[in-house]
Coordinates of C-alpha atoms in Angstrom, one line a residue:
K15 CA 97.8 26.9 103.4
A16 CA 98.6 30.4 104.5
G17 CA 101.8 29.2 106.2
A18 CA 103.0 28.0 102.8
I19 CA 103.2 31.5 101.5
S20 CA 105.8 33.5 103.4
K21 CA 105.8 36.4 100.9
P22 CA 103.3 37.8 98.4
V23 CA 103.3 35.7 95.2
L24 CA 102.5 37.0 91.7
I25 CA 99.8 34.9 90.0
S26 CA 99.3 36.9 86.9
S27 CA 100.0 40.4 85.5
M28 CA 99.3 42.4 82.3
M29 CA 101.9 42.6 79.6
P30 CA 103.9 45.9 79.2
T31 CA 102.7 48.1 76.4
Q32 CA 104.9 48.3 73.3
R33 CA 106.2 51.7 74.4
Q34 CA 107.1 50.3 77.8
Q35 CA 108.9 47.4 76.3
M36 CA 110.8 49.8 74.0
E37 CA 111.7 52.0 77.0
Q38 CA 113.1 49.0 78.9
A39 CA 115.2 47.9 75.9
R40 CA 117.1 51.3 75.6
K41 CA 120.8 51.5 76.3
A42 CA 122.8 54.1 78.1
D43 CA 125.0 56.5 76.0
S44 CA 128.1 58.1 77.4
V45 CA 129.7 61.1 75.7
R46 CA 133.2 62.3 76.4
F47 CA 133.2 66.0 77.1
Q48 CA 135.9 67.1 74.7
P49 CA 136.5 69.7 72.0
S50 CA 135.7 67.2 69.2
R51 CA 132.2 66.6 70.6
V52 CA 131.3 70.0 72.0
R53 CA 130.5 73.1 70.0
V54 CA 131.3 76.4 71.8
L55 CA 128.5 79.0 71.1
S56 CA 129.9 81.8 73.2
G57 CA 133.0 82.5 75.2
A58 CA 136.5 81.0 75.1
P59 CA 137.4 77.8 73.3
M60 CA 137.1 74.4 75.1
S61 CA 140.4 72.9 76.3
K62 CA 141.8 70.4 78.7
V63 CA 142.2 71.7 82.3
D64 CA 143.2 70.4 85.7
V65 CA 140.4 71.0 88.3
G66 CA 141.9 73.0 91.1
G67 CA 145.3 72.7 89.5
V68 CA 145.6 69.0 90.4
P69 CA 147.1 67.1 87.5
Q70 CA 145.1 63.9 88.2
Y71 CA 141.8 65.9 88.1
T72 CA 141.5 66.2 84.3
A73 CA 138.5 67.7 82.6
C74 CA 137.5 70.1 79.8
A75 CA 136.3 73.6 80.2
Q76 CA 136.1 77.0 78.5
N77 CA 139.3 78.7 79.4
P78 CA 139.3 81.4 80.6
P79 CA 135.8 81.2 82.0
G80 CA 133.2 83.9 82.0
R81 CA 129.6 84.6 82.6
G82 CA 127.5 83.6 79.6
D83 CA 129.9 80.9 78.4
S84 CA 127.8 78.4 76.4
W85 CA 128.1 75.2 74.4
Q86 CA 126.0 72.4 72.9
L87 CA 126.4 68.8 71.9
N88 CA 124.3 66.3 70.0
F89 CA 123.2 62.9 71.2
F90 CA 120.8 60.2 70.2
A91 CA 117.8 59.1 72.4
E92 CA 114.6 57.1 72.2
P93 CA 111.3 57.8 73.8
G94 CA 111.2 57.6 77.6
G95 CA 112.8 59.0 80.7
Y96 CA 116.5 59.8 81.0
E97 CA 118.8 60.8 83.8
I98 CA 121.5 63.0 82.4
W99 CA 124.7 62.7 84.5
F100 CA 127.3 65.5 84.4
H101 CA 130.7 64.1 85.5
G102 CA 133.3 66.6 86.4
G103 CA 134.9 68.4 89.3
D104 CA 133.7 71.0 91.8
N105 CA 135.4 73.8 93.8
S106 CA 135.0 77.3 95.0
H107 CA 135.8 78.8 91.6
H108 CA 133.0 77.0 89.8
G109 CA 129.7 78.3 88.5
I110 CA 126.1 77.1 87.9
L111 CA 125.3 75.5 84.5
T112 CA 121.8 76.0 83.1
A113 CA 121.0 73.0 81.0
S114 CA 118.4 72.5 78.3
V115 CA 117.5 69.8 75.7
D116 CA 116.0 71.0 72.4
S117 CA 115.4 74.4 74.0
Q118 CA 113.5 72.8 76.9
S119 CA 115.0 73.7 80.3
I120 CA 115.9 70.7 82.4
G121 CA 117.5 72.3 85.4
L122 CA 120.7 73.5 87.0
V123 CA 124.1 71.9 87.7
D124 CA 125.9 73.7 90.6
Q125 CA 129.6 72.9 90.6
Y126 CA 130.4 75.2 93.6
A127 CA 132.1 73.5 96.5
V128 CA 134.1 74.9 99.4
G129 CA 137.1 72.6 98.6
N130 CA 138.3 70.7 95.6
S131 CA 136.2 67.6 94.8
Y132 CA 136.8 65.2 92.0
P133 CA 135.2 63.3 90.4
T134 CA 131.7 64.6 91.0
E135 CA 128.3 63.8 89.5
H136 CA 125.2 65.9 89.1
C137 CA 122.0 64.5 87.7
L138 CA 119.1 66.1 85.8
Y139 CA 115.9 64.3 84.5
W140 CA 114.7 64.7 80.9
E141 CA 111.9 62.9 79.1
C142 CA 112.4 62.1 75.4
E143 CA 109.3 62.3 73.2
S144 CA 110.7 61.3 69.8
A145 CA 113.5 59.0 68.7
G146 CA 116.5 60.6 66.9
E147 CA 119.2 63.2 67.4
H148 CA 118.7 65.8 70.2
T149 CA 120.8 68.8 71.4
L150 CA 122.0 69.4 74.9
H151 CA 122.8 73.0 75.6
G152 CA 124.6 74.4 78.6
I153 CA 125.2 78.0 79.7
A154 CA 127.1 79.3 82.7
E155 CA 124.9 82.2 83.5
S156 CA 125.0 82.2 87.3
K157 CA 127.1 81.2 90.3
A158 CA 126.7 80.7 94.0
P159 CA 127.2 83.9 96.1
A160 CA 130.4 82.5 97.6
S161 CA 131.9 81.4 94.3
V162 CA 134.9 83.2 92.9
N163 CA 134.3 82.5 89.1
Y164 CA 132.2 80.7 86.5
W165 CA 134.3 77.6 85.7
I166 CA 132.3 74.6 84.4
C167 CA 134.6 71.5 84.3
L168 CA 133.3 68.3 82.8
F169 CA 134.9 65.1 81.4
R170 CA 131.8 63.0 80.5
I171 CA 128.1 63.2 80.2
T172 CA 126.0 60.1 80.5
F173 CA 122.4 59.6 79.2
Q174 CA 121.0 56.9 81.4
P175 CA 117.5 55.4 80.5
V176 CA 115.1 55.4 83.4
P177 CA 111.4 54.8 83.8
S178 CA 109.4 57.9 82.8
R179 CA 108.3 59.9 85.8
R180 CA 104.7 58.9 85.8
T181 CA 102.8 57.5 88.7
M182 CA 100.9 54.2 88.4
V183 CA 97.9 53.9 90.7
L184 CA 96.4 50.4 91.4
Q185 CA 93.2 49.8 93.3
L186 CA 93.4 46.7 95.5
H187 CA 90.5 44.3 95.8
A188 CA 91.1 41.5 98.4
V189 CA 89.2 38.4 99.3
E190 CA 90.0 35.6 101.7
T191 CA 90.2 32.4 99.7
D192 CA 91.3 30.3 102.7
P193 CA 91.9 31.1 106.4
G194 CA 94.8 33.5 106.5
L195 CA 95.2 33.5 102.7
L196 CA 94.3 36.5 100.5
E197 CA 93.8 36.9 96.8
V198 CA 94.5 40.5 95.8
R199 CA 93.3 41.8 92.5
C200 CA 95.0 44.9 91.3
L201 CA 93.0 47.1 89.0
N202 CA 94.4 50.1 87.0
M203 CA 92.6 53.4 86.8
S204 CA 90.7 52.1 83.7
G205 CA 89.3 49.3 85.7
D206 CA 91.4 46.7 83.9
Q207 CA 93.1 43.9 85.9
A208 CA 96.8 44.7 86.1
A209 CA 97.8 41.8 88.4
V210 CA 96.7 39.1 90.8
V211 CA 98.7 38.4 93.9
H212 CA 98.3 35.7 96.6
C213 CA 99.6 36.5 100.0
S214 CA 99.3 35.7 103.7
S215 CA 97.1 38.0 105.7
V216 CA 100.1 38.7 107.9
A217 CA 102.3 39.8 105.1
R218 CA 103.3 43.4 105.2
V219 CA 101.8 45.9 102.8
A220 CA 105.4 46.9 102.0
E221 CA 106.0 43.4 100.7
L222 CA 103.0 43.6 98.4
R223 CA 104.2 47.0 97.2
N224 CA 107.7 45.8 96.5
L225 CA 106.4 42.8 94.5
L226 CA 104.3 45.2 92.3
C227 CA 107.2 47.6 91.8
E228 CA 109.2 44.6 90.5
T229 CA 106.4 43.5 88.3
F230 CA 106.0 47.0 86.7
P231 CA 109.6 48.3 86.5
F232 CA 108.6 51.0 84.0
T233 CA 106.7 52.7 86.9
W234 CA 108.4 55.7 88.6
Q235 CA 106.1 55.8 91.6
L236 CA 103.3 53.4 92.6
G237 CA 100.2 54.5 94.4
L238 CA 97.9 51.9 96.1
T239 CA 94.3 52.5 96.9
L240 CA 91.5 50.5 98.6
E241 CA 88.2 49.7 97.1
T242 CA 86.8 52.8 98.8
G243 CA 89.3 55.0 96.9
C244 CA 91.4 55.7 100.0
L245 CA 95.1 56.1 99.2
L246 CA 97.4 54.1 101.3
N247 CA 99.9 56.2 103.3
P248 CA 103.6 55.4 103.8
E249 CA 102.8 54.3 107.4
D250 CA 100.4 51.7 106.1
D251 CA 103.3 49.8 104.6
Y252 CA 104.2 48.6 108.1
K253 CA 100.8 47.1 108.7
S254 CA 99.6 43.6 107.6
C255 CA 97.7 43.1 104.4
G256 CA 94.9 41.5 106.4
E257 CA 94.6 44.5 108.6
I258 CA 94.5 47.0 105.7
L259 CA 92.9 45.2 102.8
T260 CA 90.0 43.6 104.6
N261 CA 89.2 46.7 106.6
L262 CA 87.1 48.7 104.1
S263 CA 86.3 51.3 106.7
H264 CA 90.0 52.3 106.7
T265 CA 90.5 56.0 106.1
S266 CA 93.7 57.8 105.1

């Protein structure tokens, strides 16, 4: 019977919560970075520019640039995680953008590069707590030591829904139902059964982990523990399920 199962097989799993279902149903939003969408708060007006003077490298920027240049734009989002992608161009005259959403800092976008580079992408993570309109704010308040100026050149900003950056931990309870065949019950931290998997004892732990990651796509990181509470380490992924899950004396 074990030979009939070459990879772990999902037998049952819990349904996503309403919030998780809503997170998975969200759509990406792409905003063109142009004067009609961006409100300048301080510094020169926003206008079309050629990054590094190359006509094909078109973007928008505050021109001329200066330290403290700032702008904001509105966008709509729904609860859950987002990767905010800043599409533009980099070179040795560019600065560092400090970005925030609704006054909450989300990180830095460093557009400095030794040579001309276009198009470029820089990504920051943000988690939306409430549906509706939100405000992205950017200010060029610093630059790399080798940078000549404070240019921030962008042509688009994309708000890409992603799983919230929360770790899911499952405790694995394995029993041998037939020679070489394991039934693995996966319990969440509340003790509720999240999934049941059948697998061969020679299947790799990595295969089991991959199946569970596919089963719970809303999970950013997945932690696996034994009945003893020991957390499985990355090197355990290369071992067999039989070796790890039936060896309750295993220590991390």
